[in-house]
Coordinates of C-alpha atoms in Angstrom, one line a residue:
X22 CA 70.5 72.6 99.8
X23 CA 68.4 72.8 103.0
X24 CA 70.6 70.1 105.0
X25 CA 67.7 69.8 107.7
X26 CA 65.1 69.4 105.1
X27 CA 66.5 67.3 102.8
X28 CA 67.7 65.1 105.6
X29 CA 64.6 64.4 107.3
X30 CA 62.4 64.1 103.8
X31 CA 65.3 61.1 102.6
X32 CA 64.9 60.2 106.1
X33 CA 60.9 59.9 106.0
X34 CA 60.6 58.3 103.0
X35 CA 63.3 55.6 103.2
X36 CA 61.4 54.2 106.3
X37 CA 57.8 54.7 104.4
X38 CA 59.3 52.0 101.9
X39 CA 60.6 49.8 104.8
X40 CA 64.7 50.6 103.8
X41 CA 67.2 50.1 106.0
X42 CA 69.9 52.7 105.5
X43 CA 72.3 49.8 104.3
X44 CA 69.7 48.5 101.9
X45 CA 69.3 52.3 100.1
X46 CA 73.3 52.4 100.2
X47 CA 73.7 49.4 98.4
X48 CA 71.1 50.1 96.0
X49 CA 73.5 53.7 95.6
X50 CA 76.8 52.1 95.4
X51 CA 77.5 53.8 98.6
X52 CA 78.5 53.3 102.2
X53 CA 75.5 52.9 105.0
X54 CA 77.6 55.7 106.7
X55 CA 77.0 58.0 104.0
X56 CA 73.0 57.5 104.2
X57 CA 73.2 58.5 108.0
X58 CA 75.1 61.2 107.7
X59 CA 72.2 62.4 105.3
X60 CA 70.0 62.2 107.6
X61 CA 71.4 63.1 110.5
X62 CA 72.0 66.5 108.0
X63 CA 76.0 66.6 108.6
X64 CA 76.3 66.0 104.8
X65 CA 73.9 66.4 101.9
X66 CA 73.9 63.7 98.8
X67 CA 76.1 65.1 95.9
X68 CA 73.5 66.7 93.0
X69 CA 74.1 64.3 90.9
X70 CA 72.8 61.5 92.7
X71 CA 69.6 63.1 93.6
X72 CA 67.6 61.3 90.6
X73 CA 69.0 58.0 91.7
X74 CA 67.8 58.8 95.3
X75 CA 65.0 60.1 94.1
X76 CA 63.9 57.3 91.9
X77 CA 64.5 54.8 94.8
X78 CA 62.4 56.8 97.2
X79 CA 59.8 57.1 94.7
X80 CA 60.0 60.8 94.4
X81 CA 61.2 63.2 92.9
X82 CA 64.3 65.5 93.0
X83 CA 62.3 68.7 93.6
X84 CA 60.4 67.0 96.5
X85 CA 63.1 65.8 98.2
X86 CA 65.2 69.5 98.3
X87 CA 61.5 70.5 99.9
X88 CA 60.2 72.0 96.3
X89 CA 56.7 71.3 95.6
X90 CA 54.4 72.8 92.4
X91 CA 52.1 75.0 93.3
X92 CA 49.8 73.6 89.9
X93 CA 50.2 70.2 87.6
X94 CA 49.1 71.0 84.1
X95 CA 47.0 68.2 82.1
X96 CA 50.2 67.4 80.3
X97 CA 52.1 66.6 83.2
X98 CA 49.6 64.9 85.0
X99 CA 49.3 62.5 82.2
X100 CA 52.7 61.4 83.0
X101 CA 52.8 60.9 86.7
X102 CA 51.4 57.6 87.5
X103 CA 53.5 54.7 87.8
X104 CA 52.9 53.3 84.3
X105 CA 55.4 56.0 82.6
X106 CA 58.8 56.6 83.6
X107 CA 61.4 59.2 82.8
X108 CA 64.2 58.3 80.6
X109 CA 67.5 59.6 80.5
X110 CA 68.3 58.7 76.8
X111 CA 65.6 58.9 73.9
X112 CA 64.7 56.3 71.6
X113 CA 67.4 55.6 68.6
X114 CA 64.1 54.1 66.8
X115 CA 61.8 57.4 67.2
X116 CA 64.7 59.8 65.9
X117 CA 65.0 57.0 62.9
X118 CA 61.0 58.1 62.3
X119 CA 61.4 61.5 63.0
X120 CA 64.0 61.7 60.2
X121 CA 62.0 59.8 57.5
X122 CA 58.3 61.5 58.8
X123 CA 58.9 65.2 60.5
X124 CA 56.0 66.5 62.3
X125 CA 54.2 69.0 61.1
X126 CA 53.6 70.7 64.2
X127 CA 55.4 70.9 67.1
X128 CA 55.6 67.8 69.2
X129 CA 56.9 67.5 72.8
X130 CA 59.0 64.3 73.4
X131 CA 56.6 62.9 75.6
X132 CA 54.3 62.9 73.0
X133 CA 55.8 61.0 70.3
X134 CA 57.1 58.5 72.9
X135 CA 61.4 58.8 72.4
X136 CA 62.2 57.5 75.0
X137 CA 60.3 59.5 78.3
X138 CA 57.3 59.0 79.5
X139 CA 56.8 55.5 77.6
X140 CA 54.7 52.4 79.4
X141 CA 56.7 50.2 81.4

């Protein structure tokens, strides 16, 4: 990870929302302290809390390590307004269809709803 980038694009977009570093800690479960040194780029967030931070920030995990895509296809700019969101876990329910009715061609799990992409 690009300390300096990472630390000033956490940095940025904390204040855009009006966060104080203690208010995105506690929403992390961690210490204030570990927020600043973030963004003053003496640590970097442990990889697996980059969704949470992401989420938070209202971003996403490639834009905050400094990534962005070069294209958006259709299909995932179908997903990318703030009606969807990204699950972790699919839908019990759609795998419970899926058994009794398989597709007959091949489906994406955005497409069939299980549990990613799904209306708030």
């Amino acid at each position: 990870m690009d300390s300096g980038k990472i630390s000033s694009i956490i940095a940025a977009k904390r204040k855009a929302l009006g966060l104080t570093q203690q208010a995105l800690a506690e929403r992390l479960h961690i210490s204030f302290q570990a927020v600043s040194k973030w963004e003053n780029g003496t640590a970097n967030p442990d990889i697996e809390m980059l969704p949470q931070i992401a989420g938070i920030l209202g971003t996403t995990t490639d834009a905050l390590l400094g990534y962005s895509a070069a294209a958006v296809s259709i299909y995932e700019a179908r997903y990318q307004g703030e009606g969807y969101y990204w699950g972790l876990v699919p839908n019990r329910l759609c795998y419970e269809v899926l058994m009794k009715k398989p597709p007959v061609k091949p489906w994406h799990v955005l497409d069939i709803g299980c549990g990613e992409g799904g209306i708030v």
